[in-house]
PDB file of C-alpha atoms in Angstrom:
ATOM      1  CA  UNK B  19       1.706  -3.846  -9.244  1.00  0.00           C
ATOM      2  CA  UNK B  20       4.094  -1.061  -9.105  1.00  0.00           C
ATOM      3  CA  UNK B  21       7.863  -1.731  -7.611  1.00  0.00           C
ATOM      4  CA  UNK B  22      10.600   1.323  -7.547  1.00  0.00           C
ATOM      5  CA  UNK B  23      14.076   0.574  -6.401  1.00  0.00           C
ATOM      6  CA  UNK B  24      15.432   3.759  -7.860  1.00  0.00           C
ATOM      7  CA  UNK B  25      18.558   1.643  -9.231  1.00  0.00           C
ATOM      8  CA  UNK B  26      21.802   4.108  -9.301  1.00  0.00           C
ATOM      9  CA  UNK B  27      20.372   6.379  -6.692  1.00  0.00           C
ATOM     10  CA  UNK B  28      20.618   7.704  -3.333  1.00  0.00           C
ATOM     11  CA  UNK B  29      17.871   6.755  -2.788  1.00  0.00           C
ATOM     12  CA  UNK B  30      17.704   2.699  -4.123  1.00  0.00           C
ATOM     13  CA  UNK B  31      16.092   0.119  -2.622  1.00  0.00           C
ATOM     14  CA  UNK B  32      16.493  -3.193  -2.705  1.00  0.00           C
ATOM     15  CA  UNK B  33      13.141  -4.674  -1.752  1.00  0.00           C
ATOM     16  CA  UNK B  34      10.521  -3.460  -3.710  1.00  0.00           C
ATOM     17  CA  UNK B  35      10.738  -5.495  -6.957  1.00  0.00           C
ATOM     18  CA  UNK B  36      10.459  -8.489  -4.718  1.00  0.00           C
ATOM     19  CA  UNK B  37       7.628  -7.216  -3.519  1.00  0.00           C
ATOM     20  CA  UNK B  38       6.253  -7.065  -6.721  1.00  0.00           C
ATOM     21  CA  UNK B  39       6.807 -10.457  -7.744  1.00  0.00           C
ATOM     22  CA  UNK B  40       5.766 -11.742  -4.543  1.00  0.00           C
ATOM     23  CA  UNK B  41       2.442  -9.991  -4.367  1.00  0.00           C
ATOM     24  CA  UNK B  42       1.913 -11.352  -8.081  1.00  0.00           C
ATOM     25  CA  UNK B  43       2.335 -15.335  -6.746  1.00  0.00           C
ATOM     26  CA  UNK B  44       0.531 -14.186  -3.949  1.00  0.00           C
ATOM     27  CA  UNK B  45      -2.795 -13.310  -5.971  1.00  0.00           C
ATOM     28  CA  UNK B  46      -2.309 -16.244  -8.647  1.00  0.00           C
ATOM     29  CA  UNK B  47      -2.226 -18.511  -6.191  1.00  0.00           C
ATOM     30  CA  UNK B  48      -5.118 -17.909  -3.544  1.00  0.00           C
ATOM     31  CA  UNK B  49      -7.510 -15.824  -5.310  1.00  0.00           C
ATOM     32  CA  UNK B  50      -6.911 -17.315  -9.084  1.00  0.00           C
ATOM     33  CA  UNK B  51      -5.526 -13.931 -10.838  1.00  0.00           C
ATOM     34  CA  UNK B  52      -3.714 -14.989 -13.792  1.00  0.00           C
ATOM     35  CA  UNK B  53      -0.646 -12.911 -15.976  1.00  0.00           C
ATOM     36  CA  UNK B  54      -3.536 -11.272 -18.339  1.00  0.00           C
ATOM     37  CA  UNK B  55      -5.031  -9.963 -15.309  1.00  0.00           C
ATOM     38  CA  UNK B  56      -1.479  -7.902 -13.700  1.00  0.00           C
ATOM     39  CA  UNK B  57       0.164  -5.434 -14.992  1.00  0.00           C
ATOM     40  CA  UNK B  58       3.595  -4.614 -13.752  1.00  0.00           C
ATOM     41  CA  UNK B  59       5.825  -1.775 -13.753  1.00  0.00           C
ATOM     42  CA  UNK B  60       9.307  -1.763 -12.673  1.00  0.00           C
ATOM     43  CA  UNK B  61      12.312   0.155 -12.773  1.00  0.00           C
ATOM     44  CA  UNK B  62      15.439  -2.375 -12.781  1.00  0.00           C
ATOM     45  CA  UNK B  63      15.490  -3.197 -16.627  1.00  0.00           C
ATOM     46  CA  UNK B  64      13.396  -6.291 -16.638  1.00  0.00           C
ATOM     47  CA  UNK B  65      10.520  -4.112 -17.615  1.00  0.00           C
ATOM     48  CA  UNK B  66       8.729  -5.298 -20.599  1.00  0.00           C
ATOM     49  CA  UNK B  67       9.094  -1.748 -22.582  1.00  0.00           C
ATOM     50  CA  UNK B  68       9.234   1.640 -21.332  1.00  0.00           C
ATOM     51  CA  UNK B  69       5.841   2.145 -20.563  1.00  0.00           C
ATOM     52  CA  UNK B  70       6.194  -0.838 -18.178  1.00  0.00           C
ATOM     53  CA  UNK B  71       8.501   1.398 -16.180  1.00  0.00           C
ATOM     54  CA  UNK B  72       7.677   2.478 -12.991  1.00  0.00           C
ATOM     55  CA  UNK B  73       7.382   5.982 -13.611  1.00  0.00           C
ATOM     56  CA  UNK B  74       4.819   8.446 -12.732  1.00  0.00           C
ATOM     57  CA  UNK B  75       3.191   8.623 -16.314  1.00  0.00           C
ATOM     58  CA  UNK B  76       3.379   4.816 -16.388  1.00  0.00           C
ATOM     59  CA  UNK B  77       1.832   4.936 -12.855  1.00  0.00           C
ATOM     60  CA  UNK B  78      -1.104   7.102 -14.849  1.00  0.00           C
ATOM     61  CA  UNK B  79      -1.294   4.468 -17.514  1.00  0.00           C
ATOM     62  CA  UNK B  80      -1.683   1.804 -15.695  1.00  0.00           C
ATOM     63  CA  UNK B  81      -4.183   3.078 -13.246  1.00  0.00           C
ATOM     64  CA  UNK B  82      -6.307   4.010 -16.390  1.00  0.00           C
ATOM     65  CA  UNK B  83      -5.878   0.575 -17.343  1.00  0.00           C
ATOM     66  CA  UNK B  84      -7.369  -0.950 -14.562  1.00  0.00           C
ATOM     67  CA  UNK B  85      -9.920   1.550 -13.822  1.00  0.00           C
ATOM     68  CA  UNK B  86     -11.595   0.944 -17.395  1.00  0.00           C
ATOM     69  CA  UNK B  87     -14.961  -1.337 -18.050  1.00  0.00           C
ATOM     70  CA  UNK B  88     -15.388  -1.756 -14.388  1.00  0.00           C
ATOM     71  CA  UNK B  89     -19.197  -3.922 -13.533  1.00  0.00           C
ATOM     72  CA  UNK B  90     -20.700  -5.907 -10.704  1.00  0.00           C
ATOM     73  CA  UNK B  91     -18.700  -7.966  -9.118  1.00  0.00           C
ATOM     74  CA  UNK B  92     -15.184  -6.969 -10.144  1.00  0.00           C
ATOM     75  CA  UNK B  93     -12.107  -7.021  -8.169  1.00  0.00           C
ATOM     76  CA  UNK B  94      -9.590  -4.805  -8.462  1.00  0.00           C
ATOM     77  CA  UNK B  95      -5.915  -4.835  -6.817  1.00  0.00           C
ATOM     78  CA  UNK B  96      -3.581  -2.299  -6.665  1.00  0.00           C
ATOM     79  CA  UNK B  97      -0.176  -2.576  -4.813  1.00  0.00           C
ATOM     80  CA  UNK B  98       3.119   0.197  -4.852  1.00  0.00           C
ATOM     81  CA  UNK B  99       5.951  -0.579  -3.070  1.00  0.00           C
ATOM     82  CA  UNK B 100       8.985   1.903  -2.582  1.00  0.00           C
ATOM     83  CA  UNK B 101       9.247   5.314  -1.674  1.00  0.00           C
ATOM     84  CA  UNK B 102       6.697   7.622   0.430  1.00  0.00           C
ATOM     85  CA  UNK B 103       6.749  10.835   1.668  1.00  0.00           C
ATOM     86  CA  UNK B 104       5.168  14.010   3.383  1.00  0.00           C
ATOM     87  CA  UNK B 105       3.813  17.161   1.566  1.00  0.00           C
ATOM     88  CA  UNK B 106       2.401  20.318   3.135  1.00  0.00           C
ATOM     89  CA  UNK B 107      -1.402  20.478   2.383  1.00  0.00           C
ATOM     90  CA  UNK B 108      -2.338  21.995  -0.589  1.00  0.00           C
ATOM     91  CA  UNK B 109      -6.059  21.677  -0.149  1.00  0.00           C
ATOM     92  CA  UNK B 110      -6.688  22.014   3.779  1.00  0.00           C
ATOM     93  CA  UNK B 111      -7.958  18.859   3.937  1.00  0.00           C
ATOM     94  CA  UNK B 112      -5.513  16.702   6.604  1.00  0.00           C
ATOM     95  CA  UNK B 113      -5.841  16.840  10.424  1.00  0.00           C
ATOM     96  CA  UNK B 114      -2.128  16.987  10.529  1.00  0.00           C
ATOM     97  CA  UNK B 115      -1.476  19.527   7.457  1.00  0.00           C
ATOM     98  CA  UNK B 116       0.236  17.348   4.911  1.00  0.00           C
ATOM     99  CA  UNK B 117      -0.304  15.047   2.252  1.00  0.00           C
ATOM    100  CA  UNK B 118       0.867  11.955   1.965  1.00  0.00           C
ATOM    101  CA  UNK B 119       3.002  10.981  -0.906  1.00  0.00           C
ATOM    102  CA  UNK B 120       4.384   7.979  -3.231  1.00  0.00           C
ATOM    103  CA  UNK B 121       7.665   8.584  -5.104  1.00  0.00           C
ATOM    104  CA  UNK B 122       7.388   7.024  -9.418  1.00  0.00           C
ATOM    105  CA  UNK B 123      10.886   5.792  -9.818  1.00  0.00           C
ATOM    106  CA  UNK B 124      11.134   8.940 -11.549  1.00  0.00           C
ATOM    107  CA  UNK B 125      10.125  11.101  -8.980  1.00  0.00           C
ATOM    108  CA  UNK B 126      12.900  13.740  -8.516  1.00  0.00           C
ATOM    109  CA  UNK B 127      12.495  15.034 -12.584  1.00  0.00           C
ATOM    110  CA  UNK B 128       8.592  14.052 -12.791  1.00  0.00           C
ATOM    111  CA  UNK B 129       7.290  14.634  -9.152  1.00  0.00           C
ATOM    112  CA  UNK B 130       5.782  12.507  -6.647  1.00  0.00           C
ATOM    113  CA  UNK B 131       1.858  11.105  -6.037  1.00  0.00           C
ATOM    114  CA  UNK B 132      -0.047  13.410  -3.797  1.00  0.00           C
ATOM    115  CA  UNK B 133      -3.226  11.084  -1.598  1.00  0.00           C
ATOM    116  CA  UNK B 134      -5.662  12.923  -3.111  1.00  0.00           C
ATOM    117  CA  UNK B 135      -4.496  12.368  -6.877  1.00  0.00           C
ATOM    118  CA  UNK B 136      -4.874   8.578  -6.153  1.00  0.00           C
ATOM    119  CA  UNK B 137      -8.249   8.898  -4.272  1.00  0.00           C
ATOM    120  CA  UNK B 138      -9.353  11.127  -7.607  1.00  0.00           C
ATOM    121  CA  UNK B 139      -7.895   8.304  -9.724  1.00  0.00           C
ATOM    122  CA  UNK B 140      -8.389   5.011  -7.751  1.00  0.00           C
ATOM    123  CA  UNK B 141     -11.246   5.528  -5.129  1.00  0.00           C
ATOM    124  CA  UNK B 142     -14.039   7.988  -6.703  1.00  0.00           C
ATOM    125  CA  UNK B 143     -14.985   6.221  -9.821  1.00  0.00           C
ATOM    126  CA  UNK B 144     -15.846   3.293  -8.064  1.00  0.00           C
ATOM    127  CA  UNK B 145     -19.255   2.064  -8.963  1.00  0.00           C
ATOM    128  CA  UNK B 146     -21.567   0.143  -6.991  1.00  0.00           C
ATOM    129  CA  UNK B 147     -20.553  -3.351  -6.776  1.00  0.00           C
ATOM    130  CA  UNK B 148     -16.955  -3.136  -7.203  1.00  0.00           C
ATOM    131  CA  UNK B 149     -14.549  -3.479  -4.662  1.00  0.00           C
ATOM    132  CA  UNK B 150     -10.976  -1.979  -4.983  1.00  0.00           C
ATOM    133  CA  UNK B 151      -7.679  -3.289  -2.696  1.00  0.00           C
ATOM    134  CA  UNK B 152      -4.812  -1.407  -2.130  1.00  0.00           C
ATOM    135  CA  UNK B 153      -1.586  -2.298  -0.621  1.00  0.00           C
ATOM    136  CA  UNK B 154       0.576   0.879  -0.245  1.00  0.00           C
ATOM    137  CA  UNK B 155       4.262  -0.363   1.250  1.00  0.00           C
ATOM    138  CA  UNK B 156       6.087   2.901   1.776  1.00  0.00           C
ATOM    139  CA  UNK B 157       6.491   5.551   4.818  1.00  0.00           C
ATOM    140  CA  UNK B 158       3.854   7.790   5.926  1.00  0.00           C
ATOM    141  CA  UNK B 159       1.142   5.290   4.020  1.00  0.00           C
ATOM    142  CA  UNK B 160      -1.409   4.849   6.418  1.00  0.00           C
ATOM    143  CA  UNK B 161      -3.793   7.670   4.777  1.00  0.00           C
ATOM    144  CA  UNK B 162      -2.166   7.529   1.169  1.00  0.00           C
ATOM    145  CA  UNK B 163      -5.327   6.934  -0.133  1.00  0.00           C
ATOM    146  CA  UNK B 164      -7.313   9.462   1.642  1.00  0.00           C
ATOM    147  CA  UNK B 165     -10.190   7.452   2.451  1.00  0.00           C
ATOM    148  CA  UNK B 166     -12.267   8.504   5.185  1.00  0.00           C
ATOM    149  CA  UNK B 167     -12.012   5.816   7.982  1.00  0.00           C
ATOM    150  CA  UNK B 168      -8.376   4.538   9.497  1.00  0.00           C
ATOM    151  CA  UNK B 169      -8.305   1.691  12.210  1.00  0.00           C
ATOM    152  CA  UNK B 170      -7.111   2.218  15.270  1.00  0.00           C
ATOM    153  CA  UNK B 171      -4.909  -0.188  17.080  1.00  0.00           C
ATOM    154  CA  UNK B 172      -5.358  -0.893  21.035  1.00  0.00           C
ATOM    155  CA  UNK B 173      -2.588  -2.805  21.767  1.00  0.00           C
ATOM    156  CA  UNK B 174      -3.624  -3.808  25.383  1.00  0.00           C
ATOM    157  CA  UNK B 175      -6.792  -5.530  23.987  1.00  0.00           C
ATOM    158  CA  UNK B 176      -5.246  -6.427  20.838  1.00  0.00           C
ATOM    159  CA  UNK B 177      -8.352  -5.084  18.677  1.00  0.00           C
ATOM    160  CA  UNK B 178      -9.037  -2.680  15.817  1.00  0.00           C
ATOM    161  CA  UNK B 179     -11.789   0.193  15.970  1.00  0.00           C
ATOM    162  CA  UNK B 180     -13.197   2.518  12.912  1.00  0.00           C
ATOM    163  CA  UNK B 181     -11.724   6.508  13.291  1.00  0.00           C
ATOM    164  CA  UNK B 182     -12.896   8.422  11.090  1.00  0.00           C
ATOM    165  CA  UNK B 183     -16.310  11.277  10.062  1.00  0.00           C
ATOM    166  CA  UNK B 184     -17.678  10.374   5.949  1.00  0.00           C
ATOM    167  CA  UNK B 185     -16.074  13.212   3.233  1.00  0.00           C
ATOM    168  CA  UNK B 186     -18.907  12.740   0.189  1.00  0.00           C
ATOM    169  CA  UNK B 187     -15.690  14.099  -1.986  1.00  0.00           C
ATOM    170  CA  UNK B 188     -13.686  11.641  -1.127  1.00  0.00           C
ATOM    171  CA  UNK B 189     -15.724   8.792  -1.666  1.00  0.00           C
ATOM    172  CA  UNK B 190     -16.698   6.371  -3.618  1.00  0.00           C
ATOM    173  CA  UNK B 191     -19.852   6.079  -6.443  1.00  0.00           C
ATOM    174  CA  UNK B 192     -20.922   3.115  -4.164  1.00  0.00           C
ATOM    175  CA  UNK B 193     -18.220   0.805  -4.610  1.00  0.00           C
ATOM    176  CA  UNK B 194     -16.015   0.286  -1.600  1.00  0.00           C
ATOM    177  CA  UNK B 195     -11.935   0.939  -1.421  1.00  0.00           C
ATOM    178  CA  UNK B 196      -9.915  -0.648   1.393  1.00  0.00           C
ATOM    179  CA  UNK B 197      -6.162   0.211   1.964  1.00  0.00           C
ATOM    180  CA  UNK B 198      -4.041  -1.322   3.657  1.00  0.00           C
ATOM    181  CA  UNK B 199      -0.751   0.920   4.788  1.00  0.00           C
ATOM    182  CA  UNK B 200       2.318  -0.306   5.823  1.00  0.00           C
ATOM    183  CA  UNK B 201       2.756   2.079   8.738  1.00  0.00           C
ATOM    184  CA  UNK B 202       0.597   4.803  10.597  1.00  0.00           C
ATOM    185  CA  UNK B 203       1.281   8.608   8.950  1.00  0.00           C
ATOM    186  CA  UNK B 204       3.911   9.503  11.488  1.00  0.00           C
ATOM    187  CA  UNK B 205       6.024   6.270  10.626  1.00  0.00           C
ATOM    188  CA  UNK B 206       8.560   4.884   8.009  1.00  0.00           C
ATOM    189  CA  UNK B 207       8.503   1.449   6.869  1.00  0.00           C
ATOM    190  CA  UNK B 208      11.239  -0.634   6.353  1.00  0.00           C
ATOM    191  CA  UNK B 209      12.892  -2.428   3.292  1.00  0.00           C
ATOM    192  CA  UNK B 210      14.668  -5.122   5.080  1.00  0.00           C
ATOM    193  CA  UNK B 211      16.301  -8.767   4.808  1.00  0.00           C
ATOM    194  CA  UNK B 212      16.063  -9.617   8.446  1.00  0.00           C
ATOM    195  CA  UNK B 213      12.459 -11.198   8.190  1.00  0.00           C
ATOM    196  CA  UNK B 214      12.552 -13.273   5.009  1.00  0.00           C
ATOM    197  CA  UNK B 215      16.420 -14.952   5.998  1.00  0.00           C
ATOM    198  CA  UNK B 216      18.226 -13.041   3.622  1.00  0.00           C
ATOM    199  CA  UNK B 217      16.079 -11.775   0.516  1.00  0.00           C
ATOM    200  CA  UNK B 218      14.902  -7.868   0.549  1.00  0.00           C
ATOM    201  CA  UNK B 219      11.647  -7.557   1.126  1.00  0.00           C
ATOM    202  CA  UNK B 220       9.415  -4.444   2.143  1.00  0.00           C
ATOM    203  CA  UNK B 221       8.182  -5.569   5.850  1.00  0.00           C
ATOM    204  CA  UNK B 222       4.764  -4.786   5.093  1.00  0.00           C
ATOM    205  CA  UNK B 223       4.462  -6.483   2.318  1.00  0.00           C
ATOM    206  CA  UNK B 224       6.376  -9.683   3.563  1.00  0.00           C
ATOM    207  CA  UNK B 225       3.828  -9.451   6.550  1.00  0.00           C
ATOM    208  CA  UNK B 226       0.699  -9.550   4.281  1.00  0.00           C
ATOM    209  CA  UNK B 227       1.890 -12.374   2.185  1.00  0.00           C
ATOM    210  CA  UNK B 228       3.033 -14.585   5.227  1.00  0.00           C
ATOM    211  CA  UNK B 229      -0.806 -13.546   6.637  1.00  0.00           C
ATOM    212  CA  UNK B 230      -2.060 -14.969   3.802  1.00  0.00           C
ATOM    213  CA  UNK B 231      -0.415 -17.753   3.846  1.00  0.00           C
ATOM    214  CA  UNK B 232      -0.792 -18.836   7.466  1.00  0.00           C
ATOM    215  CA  UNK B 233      -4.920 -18.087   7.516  1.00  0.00           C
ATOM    216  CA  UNK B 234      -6.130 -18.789   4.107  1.00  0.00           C
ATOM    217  CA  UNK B 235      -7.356 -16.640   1.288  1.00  0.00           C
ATOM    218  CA  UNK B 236     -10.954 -16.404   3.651  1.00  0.00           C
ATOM    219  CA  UNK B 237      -9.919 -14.829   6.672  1.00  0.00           C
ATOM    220  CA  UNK B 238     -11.663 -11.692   8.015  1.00  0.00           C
ATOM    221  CA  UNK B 239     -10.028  -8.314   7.637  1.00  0.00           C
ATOM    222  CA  UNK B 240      -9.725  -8.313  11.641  1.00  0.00           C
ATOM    223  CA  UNK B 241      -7.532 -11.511  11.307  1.00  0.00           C
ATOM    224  CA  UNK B 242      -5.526 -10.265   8.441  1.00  0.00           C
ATOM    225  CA  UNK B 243      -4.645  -7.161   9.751  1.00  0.00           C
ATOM    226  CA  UNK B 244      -3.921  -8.219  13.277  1.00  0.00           C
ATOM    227  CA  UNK B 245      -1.375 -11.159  12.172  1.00  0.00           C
ATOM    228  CA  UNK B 246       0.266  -8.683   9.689  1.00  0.00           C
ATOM    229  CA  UNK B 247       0.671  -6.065  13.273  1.00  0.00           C
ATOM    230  CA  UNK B 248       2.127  -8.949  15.340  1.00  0.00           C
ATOM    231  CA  UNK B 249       4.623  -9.676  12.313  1.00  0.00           C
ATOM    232  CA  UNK B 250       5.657  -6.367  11.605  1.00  0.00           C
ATOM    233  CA  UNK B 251       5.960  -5.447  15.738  1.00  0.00           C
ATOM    234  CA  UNK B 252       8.209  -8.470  16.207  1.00  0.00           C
ATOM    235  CA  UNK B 253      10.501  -7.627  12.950  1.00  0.00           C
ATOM    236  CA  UNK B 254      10.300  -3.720  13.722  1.00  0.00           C
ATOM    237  CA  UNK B 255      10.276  -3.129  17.182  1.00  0.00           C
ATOM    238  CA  UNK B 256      14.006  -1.971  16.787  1.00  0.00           C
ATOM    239  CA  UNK B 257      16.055  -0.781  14.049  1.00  0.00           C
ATOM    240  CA  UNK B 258      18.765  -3.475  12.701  1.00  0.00           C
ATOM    241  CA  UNK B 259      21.344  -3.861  10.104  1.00  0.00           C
ATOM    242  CA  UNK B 260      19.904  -4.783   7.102  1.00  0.00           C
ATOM    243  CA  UNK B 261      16.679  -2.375   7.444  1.00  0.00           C
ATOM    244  CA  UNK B 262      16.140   1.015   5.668  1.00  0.00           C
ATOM    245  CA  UNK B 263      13.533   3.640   5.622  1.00  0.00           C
ATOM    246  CA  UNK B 264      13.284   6.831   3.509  1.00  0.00           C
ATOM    247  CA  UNK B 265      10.897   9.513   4.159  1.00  0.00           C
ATOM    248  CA  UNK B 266      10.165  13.192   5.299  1.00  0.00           C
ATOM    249  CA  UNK B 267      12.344  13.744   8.201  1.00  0.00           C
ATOM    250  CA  UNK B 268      14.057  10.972   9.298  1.00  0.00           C
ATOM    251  CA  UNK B 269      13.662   9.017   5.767  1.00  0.00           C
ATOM    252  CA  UNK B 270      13.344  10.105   2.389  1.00  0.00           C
ATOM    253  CA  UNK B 271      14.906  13.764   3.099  1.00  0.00           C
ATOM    254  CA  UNK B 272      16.930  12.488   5.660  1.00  0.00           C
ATOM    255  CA  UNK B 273      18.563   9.779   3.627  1.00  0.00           C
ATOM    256  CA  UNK B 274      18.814  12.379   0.627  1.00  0.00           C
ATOM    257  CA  UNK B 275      20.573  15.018   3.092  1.00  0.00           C
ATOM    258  CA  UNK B 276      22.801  13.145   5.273  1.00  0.00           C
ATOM    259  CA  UNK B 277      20.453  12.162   7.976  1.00  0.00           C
ATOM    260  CA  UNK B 278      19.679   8.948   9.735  1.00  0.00           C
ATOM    261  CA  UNK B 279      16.301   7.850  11.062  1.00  0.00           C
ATOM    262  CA  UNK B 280      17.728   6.555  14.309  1.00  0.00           C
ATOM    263  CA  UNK B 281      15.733   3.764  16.688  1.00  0.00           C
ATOM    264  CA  UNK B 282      12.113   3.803  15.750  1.00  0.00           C
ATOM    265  CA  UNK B 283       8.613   2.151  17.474  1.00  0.00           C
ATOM    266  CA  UNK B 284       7.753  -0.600  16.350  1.00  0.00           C
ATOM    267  CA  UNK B 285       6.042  -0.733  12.423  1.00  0.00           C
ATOM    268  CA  UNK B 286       2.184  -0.616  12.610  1.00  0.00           C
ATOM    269  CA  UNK B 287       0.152  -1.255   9.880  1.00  0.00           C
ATOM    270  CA  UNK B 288      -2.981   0.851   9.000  1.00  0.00           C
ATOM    271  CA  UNK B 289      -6.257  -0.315   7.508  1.00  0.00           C
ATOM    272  CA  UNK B 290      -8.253   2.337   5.690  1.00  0.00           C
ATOM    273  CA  UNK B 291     -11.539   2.225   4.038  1.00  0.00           C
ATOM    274  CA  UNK B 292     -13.977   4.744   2.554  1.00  0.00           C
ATOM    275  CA  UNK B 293     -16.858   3.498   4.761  1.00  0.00           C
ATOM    276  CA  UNK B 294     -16.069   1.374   8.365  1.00  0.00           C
ATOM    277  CA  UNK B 295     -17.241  -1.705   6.806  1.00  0.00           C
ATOM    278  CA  UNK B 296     -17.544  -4.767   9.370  1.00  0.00           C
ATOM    279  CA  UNK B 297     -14.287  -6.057  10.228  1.00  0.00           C
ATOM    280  CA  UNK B 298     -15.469  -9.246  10.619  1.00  0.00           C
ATOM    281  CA  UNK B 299     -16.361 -10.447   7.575  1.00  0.00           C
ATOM    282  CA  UNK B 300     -14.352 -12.496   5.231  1.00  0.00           C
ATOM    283  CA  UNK B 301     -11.835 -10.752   2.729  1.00  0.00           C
ATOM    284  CA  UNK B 302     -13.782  -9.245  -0.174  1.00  0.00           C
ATOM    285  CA  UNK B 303     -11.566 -10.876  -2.993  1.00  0.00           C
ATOM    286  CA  UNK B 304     -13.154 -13.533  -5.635  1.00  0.00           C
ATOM    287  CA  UNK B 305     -13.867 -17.078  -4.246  1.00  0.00           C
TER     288      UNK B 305
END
């Protein structure tokens, strides 16, 4: 679990190690993780030692960590919340010419997280039998892990469809990798108080956690993701007050430079997966 609220900054945020915690009740409590089984790095000086930081080596560490002594039947989890951004394409690889991006805490001295570093990291070594979760909360995150299939959301019909054509080098070793973003590629996501009454939250995040809570631990990935879309277009469809959103552009840069990101569409969240699994079936976590 990996929080960044680049304290002192330009750039801070005030959600993300909220997030954190949250998503770390979150698991303890409907799919029986316990504190051996979480790591977390933060960057506000509650860390327990510097390589419990949030920073991009830590990031390393701590994906090594959970990547190691993986068999049949594990579960893995891995959420980031706080800044993402936009790259131009280094390997000629995305439909729209840039990488997607997450910024370590220490990102302007160290460098941010290109997609396809964390699909080489997180997504190919996964064996057959193991099923990885991600949870990226941060603009432009609907492809930050570069798997090959992204749902599509038809808002008249309310459904979710499979986009995508199978990349054998982005894949997995037979183990499956589902993401969930907090907004489509061309979006920023927002760090806000408005929908928790008061506390900072990332929206995504606070969407996926109240999903949770109001269909059980069981629900199908259909279910999950299409509460989470009718939270985040209520709390979204408008900019307000007490939201903000860094990224290329309008965010990140923008913020950085001066700008403003100005009224935005509503916050859609992105399911990706390295094969279109059947959105139907119950969350893959542990009983």
């Amino acid at each position: 679990l990996v929080g960044c609220s680049y304290p002192g900054t330009s750039a801070a945020l005030k959600g993300c190690i909220n997030d954190a915690q949250c998503m770390s009740y979150a698991l303890k409590k409907h799919y029986r993780f316990t504190d051996q089984d979480i790591v977390m790095l933060r960057d506000d000086g509650q860390q327990r030692g510097p390589d419990f930081a949030s920073t991009r080596a830590s990031i390393y560490k701590g994906i090594q960590w959970l990547m190691t002594d993986l068999r049949p039947g594990t579960c893995l989890f891995f959420h980031f919340s706080g800044h993402g951004s936009q790259k131009r394409a280094i390997y000629g690889d995305e439909a729209d010419g840039m990488d997607e991006t997450i910024c370590p805490s220490d990102f302007k001295s160290a460098g941010q997280i290109i997609d396809n570093d964390l699909n080489q990291r997180l997504v190919m070594p996964l064996p057959a039998g193991v099923v990885l979760h991600c949870v990226i909360d941060a603009c432009h995150s609907g492809t930050a892990m570069d798997l090959n299939y992204t749902t599509e959301y038809n808002p008249r019909m309310r459904t979710f469809t499979w986009h995508g054509t199978p990349m054998g080098h982005k894949g997995t070793r037979g183990g499956t990798a589902v993401q969930f973003g907090a907004c489509r590629d061309s979006q920023v996501a927002q760090d806000t108080s408005a929908m928790s009454g008061g506390t900072f939250t990332g929206a995504a995040t606070y969407a996926l956690i109240q999903a949770l809570e109001h269909g059980g631990p069981r629900q199908t990935y259909s279910q999950l993701l299409g509460n989470m879309t009718a939270t985040l277009h209520r709390a979204t469809a408008s900019s307000n007050a007490n939201a903000a959103a860094y990224s290329g552009g309008g965010g990140l840069l923008g913020a950085l430079l001066g700008g403003s990101s100005g009224p935005r569409e509503p916050q859609t969240p992105v399911m990706s997966c390295d094969k279109p699994i059947d959105l139907n079936i119950p969350l893959m976590f542990p009983p």
